[in-house]
Amino acid sequence: MASDAAGKDRGAAAGKPRGQAAQHKFEMNIEETRITLVGQQTFQTFAYAGQVPAPLFHVREGDHVEVVLNNLTTLPHTIHWHGLLQRGSWEMDGVPDMTQLGIQPGDSFTYKFVAEPAGTMWYHCHVNVNEHVATRGMWGPFIIDPVKPAPIERDVTGDYILMFSEWASSWADKLGQGGMPGDVFDYFTINGKSFPETQPIRVKEGDVIRLRMFGAGGGFHSIHIHGHVFQIVFKDGHQLPAPINADTVLVGPGERYDIILRCDNPGRWMIHDHIDSHTMNGHTPHGGVMTLIEYDGIPRDQSYYHWAHKEFVPDFYYEESLRKPHGIHTNPNFKGTPVA
């Protein structure tokens, strides 16, 4: 097995001249792992590179991408590159029995395509999506920077990825099952974690942040941000004709919304799902899809504050990785424990 099977980009395009397409080559394993959603609640997954969310692909419009995918699990899988057009490369679309055979246990498949169009895209398995995507964590972000950014994009000082999903604990340890009609989803996550295991988004007054929101599971999430009016600027990676001012956005399965928020109201401000049952961990309230915007200069040491004495985990929203040169970025924060 190649030494970079856990996630290294062998041909990242740092320093490529503007307008010149880069070549990215990447090898990735699919592994069976166990992740912790919150507290003692664990869940077995089929995980790209052993992590949920999967590695971040961050490339430039027109770049050439090659991904060797090795299936080390006990069931077949693929990757569908959701939102990418696959012009002239329809056999790379990742749909079993339509564009390829499912990648069988122990087998490999190589995907080759051009990264287009620009925008907030993602990737996920297309085998038994009811289980593998809806409740086993087989998804990750695919960000394609435009050759010609929109003026509003040039204002952004911080870029964050929030992937929403839901989990039915009754199937937590039963690989190959779940995602059925009538399932009770009782855990809800941002980037595979439920509050209070999510992380605050730390900003300074004057920052302009871009929150890329993904409906990675099978549910709807009505995301409300306190203390601010944001602009909905992109839908499924495509710029809207005119931004929409809002304080709540409904993100459905497969959808992506990019919102731009100007940090002009110092304080601590909730970000949460306004589908109220999605702010619970099982039968315990005050959990699920919750985090907050935390301004510098606001005291963090109040005894009642959930994050007062917790270690801050950077790159929880891939915000640090998105600042790095184009390439493929793994994240140890999302790594699961291998299942024997």
XYZ file of C-alpha atoms in Angstrom:
340
model
C 0.000 0.000 0.000
C 1.323 3.442 -0.844
C 2.626 5.440 2.097
C 0.168 8.283 1.431
C -2.944 6.093 1.637
C -4.065 8.002 4.748
C -4.339 11.269 2.925
C -1.226 12.965 1.470
C -1.521 14.855 -1.810
C 1.374 13.783 -4.056
C 1.063 16.644 -6.531
C -0.347 19.691 -4.755
C -0.256 22.888 -6.725
C 1.361 25.331 -4.344
C 2.854 28.203 -6.292
C 1.344 27.290 -9.653
C 1.068 30.290 -11.974
C -2.366 31.829 -12.210
C -4.401 30.153 -14.936
C -2.254 26.998 -15.053
C -4.073 23.796 -14.093
C -2.498 21.760 -11.328
C -2.244 17.983 -11.055
C -3.361 16.379 -7.798
C -2.797 12.676 -7.136
C -4.156 11.106 -3.998
C -4.601 7.646 -2.542
C -7.244 6.982 0.089
C -8.409 3.948 2.022
C -11.951 3.211 3.129
C -11.782 1.845 6.672
C -14.166 0.550 9.288
C -13.831 2.757 12.346
C -15.599 3.770 15.523
C -16.115 7.471 16.235
C -17.459 9.236 19.318
C -20.338 11.616 18.661
C -20.539 12.954 22.221
C -19.880 11.614 25.717
C -20.035 7.808 25.619
C -22.096 7.595 22.432
C -19.991 5.889 19.780
C -20.892 4.872 16.243
C -19.304 2.478 13.776
C -18.574 3.985 10.383
C -17.280 3.265 6.935
C -14.787 6.106 6.761
C -12.764 7.600 3.934
C -9.169 7.764 5.233
C -10.591 6.583 8.563
C -12.166 9.928 9.425
C -15.580 11.636 9.629
C -15.831 14.097 7.939
C -13.550 12.690 5.273
C -10.456 14.595 4.059
C -10.888 18.036 2.547
C -10.246 18.295 -1.171
C -9.333 21.930 -1.879
C -8.367 22.658 -5.468
C -8.743 25.301 -8.131
C -11.233 25.388 -10.958
C -9.800 23.413 -13.875
C -7.313 21.381 -11.808
C -6.833 17.712 -12.686
C -7.597 15.289 -9.866
C -6.714 11.603 -9.574
C -7.848 9.542 -6.591
C -6.958 5.896 -6.007
C -9.577 4.466 -3.659
C -8.794 1.257 -1.762
C -11.683 -0.581 -0.112
C -10.460 -2.149 3.141
C -13.967 -2.790 4.488
C -16.337 -5.754 4.324
C -18.888 -4.166 1.936
C -18.719 -2.507 -1.527
C -18.428 1.284 -1.869
C -17.819 4.093 -4.384
C -17.323 7.869 -4.386
C -19.809 10.180 -6.064
C -18.360 13.661 -6.568
C -21.507 15.618 -5.766
C -21.851 18.832 -7.784
C -18.974 18.150 -10.163
C -20.061 18.035 -13.802
C -17.730 15.268 -15.035
C -17.659 16.629 -18.591
C -16.260 13.829 -20.732
C -15.681 11.714 -17.615
C -19.143 10.348 -16.834
C -17.647 7.000 -15.846
C -16.049 8.776 -12.876
C -19.434 9.766 -11.390
C -19.345 6.959 -8.847
C -22.782 5.349 -9.192
C -22.713 1.539 -8.839
C -24.256 -0.437 -11.694
C -24.674 2.806 -13.666
C -21.175 4.198 -14.207
C -19.005 1.545 -12.551
C -19.130 -1.636 -10.532
C -19.139 -1.135 -6.783
C -15.599 -1.376 -5.416
C -15.568 -4.771 -3.731
C -13.795 -5.513 -0.435
C -10.061 -5.644 -1.087
C -10.342 -3.969 -4.504
C -9.319 -0.507 -5.736
C -10.611 1.983 -8.277
C -8.970 5.094 -9.740
C -11.039 8.233 -10.345
C -9.721 10.847 -12.796
C -11.523 14.094 -13.583
C -11.262 17.866 -13.954
C -12.450 19.946 -10.996
C -15.401 21.970 -12.270
C -17.484 23.993 -11.689
C -16.131 26.211 -8.929
C -17.894 26.278 -5.592
C -18.804 24.370 -2.445
C -19.098 20.736 -3.494
C -18.752 17.461 -1.611
C -18.290 13.735 -2.067
C -20.011 10.675 -0.657
C -20.541 6.969 -1.211
C -23.293 6.015 -3.655
C -23.724 2.400 -2.515
C -26.631 1.892 -0.108
C -26.790 5.632 0.493
C -29.585 5.059 3.003
C -26.981 3.583 5.343
C -23.519 4.548 4.120
C -24.282 8.261 3.703
C -27.296 8.851 5.933
C -25.870 7.132 8.985
C -22.296 5.838 8.478
C -20.377 9.058 7.822
C -19.218 8.444 4.251
C -18.936 12.088 3.211
C -16.442 14.918 2.960
C -16.024 18.445 1.537
C -14.732 19.279 -1.931
C -14.001 23.000 -2.328
C -13.153 24.346 -5.780
C -11.835 27.911 -5.819
C -12.930 29.961 -8.842
C -10.501 31.291 -11.395
C -12.307 34.634 -11.058
C -13.636 35.108 -7.497
C -16.744 37.230 -7.005
C -16.097 40.609 -5.325
C -17.855 39.476 -2.126
C -15.513 36.481 -1.873
C -12.506 38.797 -1.762
C -13.836 40.335 1.474
C -13.731 37.025 3.358
C -11.201 36.760 6.201
C -12.187 33.307 7.493
C -13.661 30.233 5.791
C -15.473 27.457 7.708
C -17.044 24.090 6.778
C -20.098 22.833 8.695
C -21.436 19.415 7.660
C -24.749 18.484 9.301
C -25.839 14.890 9.844
C -27.999 12.689 12.040
C -27.506 9.284 13.641
C -29.825 6.503 14.858
C -28.171 5.020 17.940
C -30.085 1.754 17.578
C -27.803 0.918 14.617
C -24.578 2.224 16.153
C -22.779 -1.141 16.226
C -24.540 -2.914 13.350
C -22.560 -2.310 10.179
C -24.537 -3.176 7.078
C -27.843 -2.190 8.651
C -29.791 1.002 9.318
C -31.010 3.983 7.373
C -34.470 2.482 7.087
C -37.871 4.219 6.935
C -39.060 4.641 10.493
C -35.584 4.886 12.004
C -35.413 7.184 15.014
C -32.533 9.594 14.616
C -31.566 10.695 18.107
C -28.105 12.250 17.697
C -27.353 15.252 15.500
C -23.914 16.565 14.636
C -21.758 19.243 13.097
C -18.683 17.648 11.528
C -19.424 14.392 13.338
C -19.726 15.901 16.836
C -22.672 16.894 19.015
C -22.621 19.846 21.417
C -20.763 20.294 23.721
C -18.119 18.413 21.715
C -18.434 20.908 18.857
C -16.100 23.924 18.857
C -16.715 27.690 18.967
C -16.005 29.801 15.901
C -13.553 32.447 17.139
C -13.602 35.821 15.380
C -12.537 39.442 15.768
C -14.738 42.467 15.263
C -14.439 43.444 11.613
C -13.914 39.895 10.345
C -15.984 38.692 7.402
C -16.585 34.966 7.646
C -17.899 32.472 5.133
C -19.814 29.521 6.547
C -20.185 26.673 4.053
C -23.146 24.570 5.229
C -23.758 21.023 3.963
C -26.742 18.721 4.310
C -24.589 15.605 4.546
C -27.204 13.246 5.974
C -30.827 12.530 5.201
C -32.414 15.232 7.352
C -33.266 18.922 7.251
C -31.504 21.437 9.475
C -32.851 24.949 10.070
C -29.739 26.875 11.034
C -30.269 30.089 12.995
C -27.538 32.531 14.043
C -28.151 34.967 16.879
C -27.116 38.619 16.897
C -26.440 39.000 13.163
C -28.042 39.317 9.768
C -26.073 37.269 7.272
C -26.232 37.049 3.503
C -27.025 33.822 1.646
C -24.715 34.198 -1.342
C -24.222 30.753 -2.905
C -26.551 27.772 -3.360
C -24.977 24.389 -4.237
C -21.774 26.195 -5.142
C -23.429 28.678 -7.512
C -23.680 32.397 -6.833
C -27.221 33.692 -6.425
C -28.311 36.586 -8.668
C -28.704 38.685 -5.527
C -27.742 37.874 -1.902
C -30.596 37.104 0.499
C -30.497 38.754 3.917
C -31.505 36.283 6.623
C -30.896 35.002 10.120
C -32.057 31.420 9.422
C -31.366 29.086 6.517
C -32.931 25.661 5.877
C -30.373 23.128 4.658
C -31.823 19.976 3.107
C -30.196 16.667 2.172
C -27.482 17.158 -0.424
C -27.779 20.955 -0.355
C -25.027 23.461 0.287
C -25.445 27.081 1.257
C -22.602 29.568 1.588
C -23.408 32.459 3.881
C -21.341 35.586 4.453
C -21.471 37.084 7.949
C -19.900 40.406 8.906
C -18.671 40.316 12.491
C -20.044 43.642 13.715
C -21.637 42.761 17.072
C -19.097 41.616 19.711
C -20.324 39.010 22.138
C -21.054 35.288 22.229
C -23.757 34.303 19.768
C -25.471 30.949 19.306
C -25.538 28.980 16.068
C -28.121 26.228 16.363
C -30.656 24.081 14.567
C -34.155 25.497 15.007
C -35.640 22.042 14.541
C -35.721 21.795 18.315
C -35.384 18.007 18.560
C -32.035 18.381 16.788
C -30.602 20.124 19.864
C -30.745 16.978 21.981
C -28.317 14.137 22.616
C -30.578 11.136 22.812
C -33.097 12.086 25.506
C -30.901 14.828 26.963
C -31.526 18.432 25.919
C -28.935 21.111 25.186
C -26.867 19.175 22.672
C -26.870 18.222 19.021
C -26.437 20.893 16.351
C -25.254 23.758 18.499
C -22.152 25.927 18.542
C -21.484 29.650 18.715
C -19.561 32.620 17.408
C -17.135 33.787 20.057
C -15.557 37.235 19.670
C -12.056 38.030 20.874
C -12.099 40.348 23.879
C -15.205 38.783 25.425
C -14.323 37.007 28.704
C -14.369 33.224 28.477
C -13.908 32.330 32.135
C -17.480 32.473 33.496
C -18.214 29.302 35.425
C -21.465 28.712 33.517
C -19.855 28.884 30.091
C -19.526 25.451 28.475
C -16.178 26.205 26.838
C -14.725 28.159 29.772
C -12.223 25.483 30.718
C -12.208 23.218 27.668
C -9.321 22.953 25.265
C -9.959 24.711 21.983
C -9.439 22.378 19.014
C -8.325 24.304 15.910
C -9.301 23.241 12.392
C -12.577 21.707 13.602
C -14.222 23.504 10.675
C -11.238 22.967 8.353
C -10.619 26.691 8.792
C -6.850 26.207 9.088
C -6.664 23.701 6.236
C -8.526 26.087 3.921
C -5.681 28.589 4.407
C -3.070 26.084 3.251
C -1.930 25.576 -0.350
C -4.323 23.694 -2.580
C -4.270 19.952 -2.098
C -5.862 17.230 -0.017
C -5.987 17.742 3.734
C -6.594 15.132 6.405
C -7.565 16.083 9.954
C -6.539 14.032 13.011
C -9.433 15.548 14.977
C -11.838 13.500 12.848
C -9.927 10.210 12.923
C -11.817 7.211 14.244
C -10.564 4.095 16.005
C -10.136 1.102 13.682
C -12.672 -1.689 14.158
C -11.020 -5.100 14.171
